[in-house]
mmCIF file of C-alpha atoms and ligand atoms in Angstrom:
data_model
loop_
_atom_site.group_PDB
_atom_site.id
_atom_site.type_symbol
_atom_site.label_atom_id
_atom_site.label_comp_id
_atom_site.label_asym_id
_atom_site.label_seq_id
_atom_site.Cartn_x
_atom_site.Cartn_y
_atom_site.Cartn_z
ATOM 1 C CA MET E 1 -18.190 31.092 -1.026
ATOM 2 C CA SER E 2 -17.708 26.956 -1.387
ATOM 3 C CA ARG E 3 -20.979 25.435 -1.052
ATOM 4 C CA LYS E 4 -21.223 21.702 -0.507
ATOM 5 C CA TYR E 5 -23.936 19.194 -1.286
ATOM 6 C CA ASN E 6 -26.225 18.676 1.112
ATOM 7 C CA PHE E 7 -27.777 15.195 1.527
ATOM 8 C CA CYS E 8 -29.558 16.201 5.234
ATOM 9 C CA ALA E 9 -33.077 14.359 5.749
ATOM 10 C CA GLY E 10 -34.101 18.657 7.191
ATOM 11 C CA PRO E 11 -33.598 21.485 7.551
ATOM 12 C CA ALA E 12 -32.341 19.860 3.550
ATOM 13 C CA ALA E 13 -30.320 21.479 0.605
ATOM 14 C CA LEU E 14 -32.451 24.960 -0.930
ATOM 15 C CA PRO E 15 -32.588 26.230 -3.972
ATOM 16 C CA GLU E 16 -28.702 28.231 -5.189
ATOM 17 C CA ALA E 17 -31.251 30.613 -6.480
ATOM 18 C CA VAL E 18 -33.440 30.644 -4.697
ATOM 19 C CA LEU E 19 -31.141 31.536 -1.429
ATOM 20 C CA ASN E 20 -29.393 33.770 -3.833
ATOM 21 C CA GLN E 21 -32.527 35.978 -5.286
ATOM 22 C CA ALA E 22 -33.127 36.288 -0.810
ATOM 23 C CA SER E 23 -30.062 37.064 0.064
ATOM 24 C CA GLN E 24 -30.645 39.885 -2.669
ATOM 25 C CA GLU E 25 -33.617 41.016 -1.324
ATOM 26 C CA MET E 26 -32.673 40.904 2.479
ATOM 27 C CA MET E 27 -32.236 44.321 3.433
ATOM 28 C CA ASP E 28 -34.413 45.506 0.241
ATOM 29 C CA TRP E 29 -37.466 44.043 -0.624
ATOM 30 C CA GLN E 30 -38.312 45.586 -4.691
ATOM 31 C CA GLN E 31 -38.495 48.958 -3.000
ATOM 32 C CA ASN E 32 -39.819 48.845 -0.237
ATOM 33 C CA GLY E 33 -36.649 49.935 2.158
ATOM 34 C CA LEU E 34 -37.383 46.822 4.263
ATOM 35 C CA SER E 35 -36.633 42.812 4.133
ATOM 36 C CA VAL E 36 -39.433 41.258 3.828
ATOM 37 C CA MET E 37 -38.600 39.579 7.608
ATOM 38 C CA GLU E 38 -39.746 43.214 9.550
ATOM 39 C CA MET E 39 -42.459 43.913 7.222
ATOM 40 C CA SER E 40 -46.169 43.704 9.109
ATOM 41 C CA HIS E 41 -47.327 40.588 8.045
ATOM 42 C CA ARG E 42 -51.131 42.279 7.829
ATOM 43 C CA SER E 43 -49.073 44.824 5.071
ATOM 44 C CA GLU E 44 -50.049 45.432 1.374
ATOM 45 C CA ALA E 45 -47.079 44.344 0.796
ATOM 46 C CA PHE E 46 -47.057 41.240 2.883
ATOM 47 C CA VAL E 47 -50.284 39.523 1.580
ATOM 48 C CA ALA E 48 -49.190 40.161 -2.374
ATOM 49 C CA ILE E 49 -46.376 37.988 -1.533
ATOM 50 C CA ALA E 50 -48.404 35.732 1.084
ATOM 51 C CA LYS E 51 -51.453 35.370 -1.506
ATOM 52 C CA GLU E 52 -49.073 35.281 -4.187
ATOM 53 C CA ALA E 53 -47.216 32.398 -2.818
ATOM 54 C CA GLU E 54 -50.667 30.506 -2.542
ATOM 55 C CA THR E 55 -51.583 30.293 -5.960
ATOM 56 C CA ASP E 56 -48.057 29.405 -7.388
ATOM 57 C CA LEU E 57 -48.208 26.281 -4.278
ATOM 58 C CA ARG E 58 -52.163 26.053 -5.690
ATOM 59 C CA GLU E 59 -50.509 25.468 -9.708
ATOM 60 C CA LEU E 60 -47.658 23.006 -8.869
ATOM 61 C CA LEU E 61 -49.921 20.878 -6.843
ATOM 62 C CA SER E 62 -53.229 21.704 -9.004
ATOM 63 C CA VAL E 63 -55.570 22.193 -5.838
ATOM 64 C CA PRO E 64 -58.359 22.008 -6.470
ATOM 65 C CA GLU E 65 -61.088 25.045 -5.807
ATOM 66 C CA ASN E 66 -62.339 23.160 -2.672
ATOM 67 C CA TYR E 67 -59.788 23.319 -0.314
ATOM 68 C CA ARG E 68 -57.694 25.419 1.608
ATOM 69 C CA ILE E 69 -54.060 25.478 1.274
ATOM 70 C CA LEU E 70 -52.851 26.938 5.385
ATOM 71 C CA PHE E 71 -49.818 28.050 6.372
ATOM 72 C CA LEU E 72 -48.948 27.111 9.824
ATOM 73 C CA GLN E 73 -46.014 26.939 12.561
ATOM 74 C CA GLY E 74 -45.140 23.737 15.220
ATOM 75 C CA GLY E 75 -44.460 21.208 12.319
ATOM 76 C CA ALA E 76 -45.984 18.055 11.324
ATOM 77 C CA SER E 77 -45.370 16.734 14.963
ATOM 78 C CA LEU E 78 -47.901 19.499 15.737
ATOM 79 C CA GLN E 79 -50.385 18.078 13.019
ATOM 80 C CA PHE E 80 -50.352 14.904 14.783
ATOM 81 C CA ALA E 81 -52.532 15.991 17.592
ATOM 82 C CA ALA E 82 -54.463 19.312 15.460
ATOM 83 C CA ILE E 83 -55.623 16.780 13.105
ATOM 84 C CA PRO E 84 -57.784 14.710 16.164
ATOM 85 C CA LEU E 85 -58.487 17.524 18.042
ATOM 86 C CA ASN E 86 -59.566 19.319 14.051
ATOM 87 C CA LEU E 87 -60.928 15.576 13.227
ATOM 88 C CA LEU E 88 -62.777 13.661 15.424
ATOM 89 C CA GLY E 89 -66.397 15.419 15.317
ATOM 90 C CA GLU E 90 -68.644 12.904 17.355
ATOM 91 C CA SER E 91 -66.553 9.958 17.218
ATOM 92 C CA ASN E 92 -63.860 9.058 19.010
ATOM 93 C CA ARG E 93 -62.499 6.458 16.114
ATOM 94 C CA VAL E 94 -59.372 6.696 14.253
ATOM 95 C CA ASP E 95 -57.783 4.069 12.218
ATOM 96 C CA TYR E 96 -54.083 4.231 11.734
ATOM 97 C CA LEU E 97 -51.173 2.751 9.300
ATOM 98 C CA ASN E 98 -47.903 2.397 10.839
ATOM 99 C CA THR E 99 -44.142 2.490 7.929
ATOM 100 C CA GLY E 100 -42.111 3.573 10.546
ATOM 101 C CA GLN E 101 -40.704 5.761 13.138
ATOM 102 C CA TRP E 102 -43.035 8.673 12.367
ATOM 103 C CA SER E 103 -46.814 6.371 12.142
ATOM 104 C CA LYS E 104 -45.724 5.654 15.400
ATOM 105 C CA LYS E 105 -45.042 9.497 16.638
ATOM 106 C CA ALA E 106 -48.774 10.145 14.846
ATOM 107 C CA ILE E 107 -50.099 7.345 16.322
ATOM 108 C CA ALA E 108 -48.905 8.321 20.549
ATOM 109 C CA GLU E 109 -49.812 11.681 20.040
ATOM 110 C CA ALA E 110 -53.355 10.957 17.858
ATOM 111 C CA ARG E 111 -53.907 7.707 21.606
ATOM 112 C CA ARG E 112 -53.538 11.638 23.467
ATOM 113 C CA TYR E 113 -57.631 12.107 21.604
ATOM 114 C CA ALA E 114 -59.102 9.100 20.357
ATOM 115 C CA ASP E 115 -59.209 5.511 20.616
ATOM 116 C CA VAL E 116 -56.565 4.845 17.521
ATOM 117 C CA ASN E 117 -57.142 1.590 15.462
ATOM 118 C CA VAL E 118 -54.125 0.356 14.185
ATOM 119 C CA VAL E 119 -54.486 -0.780 11.138
ATOM 120 C CA ALA E 120 -51.462 -3.003 10.096
ATOM 121 C CA SER E 121 -48.193 -2.650 11.146
ATOM 122 C CA ALA E 122 -44.611 -3.407 9.408
ATOM 123 C CA GLU E 123 -43.174 -3.437 13.025
ATOM 124 C CA SER E 124 -42.503 -6.602 12.657
ATOM 125 C CA ILE E 125 -41.120 -6.932 9.421
ATOM 126 C CA ASN E 126 -38.525 -4.206 10.693
ATOM 127 C CA PHE E 127 -39.989 -1.877 8.872
ATOM 128 C CA SER E 128 -38.340 -3.337 5.576
ATOM 129 C CA GLY E 129 -41.588 -2.632 3.441
ATOM 130 C CA ILE E 130 -45.780 -1.687 3.404
ATOM 131 C CA PRO E 131 -48.532 -4.270 4.821
ATOM 132 C CA SER E 132 -49.693 -5.591 2.107
ATOM 133 C CA PHE E 133 -53.080 -3.389 1.489
ATOM 134 C CA ASP E 134 -55.578 -6.481 1.865
ATOM 135 C CA SER E 135 -54.546 -7.782 6.078
ATOM 136 C CA TRP E 136 -55.188 -3.627 6.476
ATOM 137 C CA GLN E 137 -58.351 -3.875 9.763
ATOM 138 C CA LEU E 138 -59.684 -1.351 7.660
ATOM 139 C CA ASN E 139 -62.433 0.216 10.474
ATOM 140 C CA GLU E 140 -66.494 2.132 8.306
ATOM 141 C CA GLU E 141 -66.550 4.243 10.707
ATOM 142 C CA ALA E 142 -63.255 6.019 11.042
ATOM 143 C CA SER E 143 -63.235 10.173 11.527
ATOM 144 C CA TYR E 144 -60.719 9.144 8.897
ATOM 145 C CA PHE E 145 -57.726 7.262 7.774
ATOM 146 C CA HIS E 146 -53.471 7.912 8.688
ATOM 147 C CA TYR E 147 -51.302 6.927 6.486
ATOM 148 C CA THR E 148 -47.445 8.824 6.685
ATOM 149 C CA PRO E 149 -46.765 8.346 2.333
ATOM 150 C CA ASN E 150 -42.968 8.666 2.718
ATOM 151 C CA GLU E 151 -41.350 7.466 6.250
ATOM 152 C CA THR E 152 -38.511 9.684 5.655
ATOM 153 C CA ILE E 153 -36.167 7.403 8.606
ATOM 154 C CA GLY E 154 -36.375 4.130 6.600
ATOM 155 C CA GLY E 155 -36.817 4.999 3.324
ATOM 156 C CA VAL E 156 -39.540 3.998 2.759
ATOM 157 C CA GLU E 157 -42.834 5.325 0.110
ATOM 158 C CA PHE E 158 -46.110 4.640 -1.458
ATOM 159 C CA ASN E 159 -46.686 4.798 -4.772
ATOM 160 C CA TRP E 160 -49.399 3.600 -4.724
ATOM 161 C CA VAL E 161 -52.950 6.120 -2.776
ATOM 162 C CA PRO E 162 -54.952 3.928 -0.686
ATOM 163 C CA GLU E 163 -58.385 3.515 -1.538
ATOM 164 C CA ILE E 164 -60.692 2.437 1.395
ATOM 165 C CA GLY E 165 -64.254 4.594 0.553
ATOM 166 C CA ASN E 166 -65.263 7.057 2.256
ATOM 167 C CA VAL E 167 -63.606 7.347 5.294
ATOM 168 C CA PRO E 168 -61.560 10.582 5.039
ATOM 169 C CA LEU E 169 -57.123 9.739 3.646
ATOM 170 C CA VAL E 170 -54.770 11.682 5.380
ATOM 171 C CA ALA E 171 -51.328 12.099 4.693
ATOM 172 C CA ASP E 172 -48.117 13.759 6.590
ATOM 173 C CA MET E 173 -46.673 14.396 3.603
ATOM 174 C CA SER E 174 -43.749 15.829 4.952
ATOM 175 C CA SER E 175 -40.877 14.357 2.950
ATOM 176 C CA THR E 176 -42.351 13.781 -0.247
ATOM 177 C CA ILE E 177 -44.861 17.193 -1.565
ATOM 178 C CA LEU E 178 -43.677 18.145 -4.777
ATOM 179 C CA SER E 179 -41.372 15.213 -5.759
ATOM 180 C CA ARG E 180 -44.319 14.883 -8.164
ATOM 181 C CA PRO E 181 -47.662 14.785 -9.284
ATOM 182 C CA ILE E 182 -50.208 13.508 -6.577
ATOM 183 C CA ASP E 183 -54.150 13.863 -7.446
ATOM 184 C CA VAL E 184 -55.293 15.999 -3.656
ATOM 185 C CA GLN E 185 -58.757 15.456 -4.964
ATOM 186 C CA LYS E 186 -57.870 12.062 -3.318
ATOM 187 C CA PHE E 187 -57.705 13.427 0.450
ATOM 188 C CA GLY E 188 -58.978 14.272 3.206
ATOM 189 C CA LEU E 189 -56.196 16.557 4.258
ATOM 190 C CA ILE E 190 -52.707 16.837 3.586
ATOM 191 C CA TYR E 191 -49.792 18.566 5.938
ATOM 192 C CA ALA E 192 -45.690 19.021 5.910
ATOM 193 C CA GLY E 193 -43.624 20.183 7.192
ATOM 194 C CA ALA E 194 -41.616 22.566 5.137
ATOM 195 C CA GLN E 195 -38.250 21.947 5.765
ATOM 196 C CA LYS E 196 -37.780 19.091 3.416
ATOM 197 C CA ASN E 197 -39.120 19.943 0.117
ATOM 198 C CA ILE E 198 -41.070 23.346 -0.004
ATOM 199 C CA GLY E 199 -38.433 26.201 2.282
ATOM 200 C CA PRO E 200 -36.973 27.010 6.222
ATOM 201 C CA ALA E 201 -38.000 25.055 8.720
ATOM 202 C CA GLY E 202 -41.219 27.515 10.901
ATOM 203 C CA LEU E 203 -43.724 26.889 8.342
ATOM 204 C CA THR E 204 -46.231 24.281 8.025
ATOM 205 C CA ILE E 205 -48.025 23.846 4.854
ATOM 206 C CA VAL E 206 -51.772 22.271 5.447
ATOM 207 C CA ILE E 207 -54.534 21.642 2.848
ATOM 208 C CA VAL E 208 -57.926 20.305 3.469
ATOM 209 C CA ARG E 209 -60.932 20.044 2.450
ATOM 210 C CA ASP E 210 -63.782 22.660 2.798
ATOM 211 C CA ASP E 211 -66.327 19.403 4.539
ATOM 212 C CA LEU E 212 -63.808 19.215 7.001
ATOM 213 C CA LEU E 213 -63.382 22.029 8.816
ATOM 214 C CA ASP E 214 -66.498 22.398 10.641
ATOM 215 C CA LEU E 215 -65.210 18.855 13.173
ATOM 216 C CA ALA E 216 -63.114 21.012 15.648
ATOM 217 C CA ARG E 217 -63.337 19.781 19.098
ATOM 218 C CA PRO E 218 -64.264 22.759 21.137
ATOM 219 C CA GLU E 219 -61.464 22.670 23.190
ATOM 220 C CA THR E 220 -59.410 22.537 20.085
ATOM 221 C CA PRO E 221 -57.148 26.285 20.837
ATOM 222 C CA ALA E 222 -57.931 28.362 18.410
ATOM 223 C CA VAL E 223 -54.817 28.343 16.027
ATOM 224 C CA MET E 224 -55.096 24.644 16.203
ATOM 225 C CA ASN E 225 -57.907 25.540 14.425
ATOM 226 C CA TYR E 226 -58.492 25.092 10.817
ATOM 227 C CA LYS E 227 -61.604 26.569 10.332
ATOM 228 C CA THR E 228 -60.257 29.382 12.507
ATOM 229 C CA GLN E 229 -56.604 29.673 10.386
ATOM 230 C CA ALA E 230 -58.414 29.445 6.709
ATOM 231 C CA GLU E 231 -61.282 31.785 7.878
ATOM 232 C CA ASN E 232 -58.383 33.957 8.640
ATOM 233 C CA ASP E 233 -56.192 33.559 5.545
ATOM 234 C CA SER E 234 -53.913 31.520 8.295
ATOM 235 C CA MET E 235 -53.113 35.256 10.242
ATOM 236 C CA TYR E 236 -55.042 34.549 12.606
ATOM 237 C CA ASN E 237 -51.447 35.391 14.600
ATOM 238 C CA THR E 238 -48.270 36.386 13.365
ATOM 239 C CA PRO E 239 -47.918 33.424 10.591
ATOM 240 C CA PRO E 240 -44.039 32.334 10.012
ATOM 241 C CA THR E 241 -43.397 35.447 7.819
ATOM 242 C CA PHE E 242 -40.376 34.866 6.030
ATOM 243 C CA ALA E 243 -40.773 31.187 6.538
ATOM 244 C CA TRP E 244 -43.497 31.811 4.185
ATOM 245 C CA TYR E 245 -41.248 34.084 1.621
ATOM 246 C CA LEU E 246 -38.966 31.746 0.488
ATOM 247 C CA ALA E 247 -41.748 29.173 0.200
ATOM 248 C CA GLY E 248 -42.551 31.488 -2.466
ATOM 249 C CA LEU E 249 -39.433 31.316 -4.036
ATOM 250 C CA VAL E 250 -39.340 27.916 -4.126
ATOM 251 C CA PHE E 251 -42.686 27.548 -5.291
ATOM 252 C CA LYS E 252 -41.352 30.117 -8.400
ATOM 253 C CA TRP E 253 -37.732 27.421 -9.030
ATOM 254 C CA MET E 254 -40.063 25.202 -9.090
ATOM 255 C CA LYS E 255 -43.173 26.568 -11.819
ATOM 256 C CA ALA E 256 -39.523 27.765 -13.720
ATOM 257 C CA GLN E 257 -37.921 24.384 -13.841
ATOM 258 C CA GLY E 258 -40.674 22.540 -14.589
ATOM 259 C CA GLY E 259 -43.612 22.431 -12.454
ATOM 260 C CA LEU E 260 -43.726 18.277 -10.471
ATOM 261 C CA GLU E 261 -43.757 16.390 -14.357
ATOM 262 C CA PHE E 262 -40.550 18.027 -14.413
ATOM 263 C CA PHE E 263 -38.587 16.933 -10.659
ATOM 264 C CA GLU E 264 -40.220 13.396 -10.467
ATOM 265 C CA ALA E 265 -38.373 12.549 -13.218
ATOM 266 C CA LEU E 266 -35.378 13.760 -11.900
ATOM 267 C CA ASN E 267 -36.456 12.566 -8.700
ATOM 268 C CA ARG E 268 -36.776 9.121 -9.853
ATOM 269 C CA ARG E 269 -33.995 9.147 -12.260
ATOM 270 C CA LYS E 270 -31.785 10.531 -8.915
ATOM 271 C CA ALA E 271 -33.301 8.296 -7.217
ATOM 272 C CA GLU E 272 -32.444 5.180 -9.826
ATOM 273 C CA LYS E 273 -28.959 5.922 -10.602
ATOM 274 C CA LEU E 274 -28.014 5.839 -6.294
ATOM 275 C CA TYR E 275 -30.459 2.151 -6.351
ATOM 276 C CA SER E 276 -28.592 0.605 -9.250
ATOM 277 C CA TYR E 277 -24.563 1.456 -7.766
ATOM 278 C CA ILE E 278 -26.304 0.000 -4.124
ATOM 279 C CA ASP E 279 -28.020 -3.350 -5.628
ATOM 280 C CA SER E 280 -23.983 -3.164 -7.907
ATOM 281 C CA SER E 281 -22.715 -3.551 -4.841
ATOM 282 C CA ASP E 282 -21.476 -6.179 -2.404
ATOM 283 C CA PHE E 283 -20.549 -3.595 0.162
ATOM 284 C CA TYR E 284 -23.594 -1.450 -0.043
ATOM 285 C CA SER E 285 -26.564 -2.294 0.787
ATOM 286 C CA ASN E 286 -30.700 -0.934 1.213
ATOM 287 C CA PRO E 287 -33.091 -2.745 3.224
ATOM 288 C CA VAL E 288 -36.517 -2.383 1.990
ATOM 289 C CA GLU E 289 -39.035 -4.125 0.312
ATOM 290 C CA LYS E 290 -37.972 -2.993 -4.413
ATOM 291 C CA GLU E 291 -41.358 -1.589 -4.734
ATOM 292 C CA SER E 292 -41.474 0.349 -1.444
ATOM 293 C CA ARG E 293 -37.838 1.902 -1.660
ATOM 294 C CA SER E 294 -38.042 5.912 -0.928
ATOM 295 C CA ARG E 295 -37.355 8.305 -4.486
ATOM 296 C CA MET E 296 -36.407 11.269 -0.507
ATOM 297 C CA ASN E 297 -34.063 9.506 1.576
ATOM 298 C CA ILE E 298 -32.027 6.603 1.071
ATOM 299 C CA PRO E 299 -30.755 5.144 3.668
ATOM 300 C CA PHE E 300 -27.705 2.641 3.487
ATOM 301 C CA ILE E 301 -25.460 0.911 5.238
ATOM 302 C CA LEU E 302 -22.057 -0.786 4.904
ATOM 303 C CA ARG E 303 -20.969 -4.768 4.296
ATOM 304 C CA ASP E 304 -18.675 -3.851 7.766
ATOM 305 C CA ASN E 305 -20.145 -0.806 10.236
ATOM 306 C CA ALA E 306 -16.795 0.003 12.380
ATOM 307 C CA LEU E 307 -15.842 1.114 8.833
ATOM 308 C CA ASP E 308 -19.060 4.017 9.512
ATOM 309 C CA LYS E 309 -17.165 6.943 10.393
ATOM 310 C CA VAL E 310 -14.786 6.276 8.154
ATOM 311 C CA PHE E 311 -17.277 7.041 5.496
ATOM 312 C CA LEU E 312 -18.692 9.944 7.510
ATOM 313 C CA ALA E 313 -15.780 11.844 7.591
ATOM 314 C CA GLY E 314 -13.765 10.947 4.502
ATOM 315 C CA ALA E 315 -17.216 12.010 2.842
ATOM 316 C CA GLU E 316 -16.932 15.755 4.253
ATOM 317 C CA GLU E 317 -14.444 16.061 3.363
ATOM 318 C CA ALA E 318 -15.208 14.814 -0.325
ATOM 319 C CA GLY E 319 -17.548 17.857 0.469
ATOM 320 C CA LEU E 320 -20.235 16.020 0.465
ATOM 321 C CA LEU E 321 -22.607 16.616 3.616
ATOM 322 C CA ASN E 322 -25.441 14.708 6.652
ATOM 323 C CA LEU E 323 -25.359 11.107 5.551
ATOM 324 C CA LYS E 324 -25.177 9.621 8.580
ATOM 325 C CA GLY E 325 -28.233 7.868 9.110
ATOM 326 C CA HIS E 326 -31.314 9.303 11.665
ATOM 327 C CA ARG E 327 -30.213 7.654 15.516
ATOM 328 C CA SER E 328 -32.816 5.134 15.317
ATOM 329 C CA VAL E 329 -31.399 2.346 12.648
ATOM 330 C CA GLY E 330 -27.286 3.642 12.322
ATOM 331 C CA GLY E 331 -25.738 3.584 8.612
ATOM 332 C CA MET E 332 -25.890 6.648 6.522
ATOM 333 C CA ARG E 333 -28.953 8.170 4.728
ATOM 334 C CA ALA E 334 -28.649 9.447 1.329
ATOM 335 C CA SER E 335 -31.952 12.643 1.800
ATOM 336 C CA ILE E 336 -32.175 13.121 -1.924
ATOM 337 C CA TYR E 337 -34.377 15.948 -2.263
ATOM 338 C CA ASN E 338 -36.003 18.275 -4.921
ATOM 339 C CA ALA E 339 -33.327 20.541 -4.114
ATOM 340 C CA VAL E 340 -30.486 18.383 -3.947
ATOM 341 C CA PRO E 341 -28.700 18.821 -7.319
ATOM 342 C CA GLU E 342 -28.112 14.527 -10.003
ATOM 343 C CA GLU E 343 -25.108 15.763 -10.044
ATOM 344 C CA ALA E 344 -24.654 15.581 -6.018
ATOM 345 C CA VAL E 345 -25.849 12.597 -6.996
ATOM 346 C CA ASP E 346 -22.638 11.363 -9.580
ATOM 347 C CA ALA E 347 -20.209 12.923 -6.082
ATOM 348 C CA LEU E 348 -21.976 10.649 -4.194
ATOM 349 C CA ILE E 349 -22.065 7.733 -6.207
ATOM 350 C CA ALA E 350 -18.281 8.148 -7.711
ATOM 351 C CA TYR E 351 -16.918 8.385 -3.774
ATOM 352 C CA MET E 352 -19.288 4.985 -2.802
ATOM 353 C CA LYS E 353 -17.056 3.784 -4.866
ATOM 354 C CA ASP E 354 -13.348 4.710 -4.227
ATOM 355 C CA PHE E 355 -14.285 4.090 -0.394
ATOM 356 C CA VAL E 356 -14.242 0.335 -1.943
ATOM 357 C CA LYS E 357 -11.511 0.780 -3.361
ATOM 358 C CA LEU E 358 -9.700 1.593 -0.169
ATOM 359 C CA HIS E 359 -11.692 0.045 2.140
ATOM 360 C CA GLY E 360 -13.491 -2.696 0.169
HETATM 361 C C1 PLP D 401 -39.536 15.515 9.386
HETATM 362 C C2 PLP D 401 -40.797 14.859 9.838
HETATM 363 C C3 PLP D 401 -41.516 14.823 10.401
HETATM 364 C C4 PLP D 401 -41.546 16.277 11.596
HETATM 365 O O1 PLP D 401 -41.790 16.664 11.572
HETATM 366 P P1 PLP D 401 -41.544 18.365 12.148
HETATM 367 O O2 PLP D 401 -41.177 19.629 11.139
HETATM 368 O O3 PLP D 401 -39.783 18.025 13.510
HETATM 369 O O4 PLP D 401 -42.690 18.084 13.933
HETATM 370 C C5 PLP D 401 -42.890 13.572 10.683
HETATM 371 N N1 PLP D 401 -43.315 13.143 9.297
HETATM 372 C C6 PLP D 401 -42.344 12.917 8.869
HETATM 373 C C7 PLP D 401 -42.693 12.204 7.642
HETATM 374 C C8 PLP D 401 -41.433 14.477 8.763
HETATM 375 O O5 PLP D 401 -40.159 13.780 7.928
#
């Protein structure tokens, strides 16, 4: 077996220790004589797995008692529709901030259900930063305000939480959740697809304040209805059992490593290393304004894009996988989530230096 370093934006690298444990438990989970994949979601064994995962996530993120944690399917993209359906209430007006490709998708989907006010947009600066808070045209009557704390494609991340008064703050944390401590109380709703920093694809986490559970439009499908799912412990229908179990193993692994403080320090170190090398080089560059650079997804371009293919082929040969940038922006992107070890970043920088010697 030879595992390589995986810089994929998602589905992304998983901790080796977790994969090992899952493989040991694959055929026979804790002497129950079957795999977790084969268990009834209503069985005592699986209900215990599910509860423990929730408890560990609650502890990791310090989620207060008055928030429900839901384990759902459909990805963050389904939440783009579920959020307006569940949170609009009597109103029809919602606020969205546009900081990149994922914001845009969330806005487009919300427009099917609501009157979307885009409070500010970074499109005119090619999504290279966050529009200054002073310029946001917030609506105090909005049902909620939505933003994307980390734009996975553009590599733009907030290192602050918007203070917007009483309007519930809704955040697509797909690619930043669990990368650092957050104050959950500042949010009305947090959601994240699992396949970046939580576990395998197929699971979506929603953390929602319980006073927001009574606002769903009557036409909201039952599986998408937060209250229905909360009342049924996320088992209104069959949940993604194996992904839920694997996420639970990731939460345990994170706790054993030292929790979110540990990962914040590690992630900061990893990102600083890579940015400082990119900034010191005249061969590589990153277009994002310094104070809004992502710790999780680091796009970079080569001075001569004719070399992109050569760079990627050489990287693969060196055991560095999935460095190709998103098709909408080109260039390269290194996603360095929690499960990507510091050695992977060191190996990437070493490869980048060698590449400059050969082609610079
Ligand atoms: C990956 C991603 C999504 C889409 O997730 P799906 O699970 O594919 O629906 C949405 N928002 C952000 C910020 C992402 O990184």
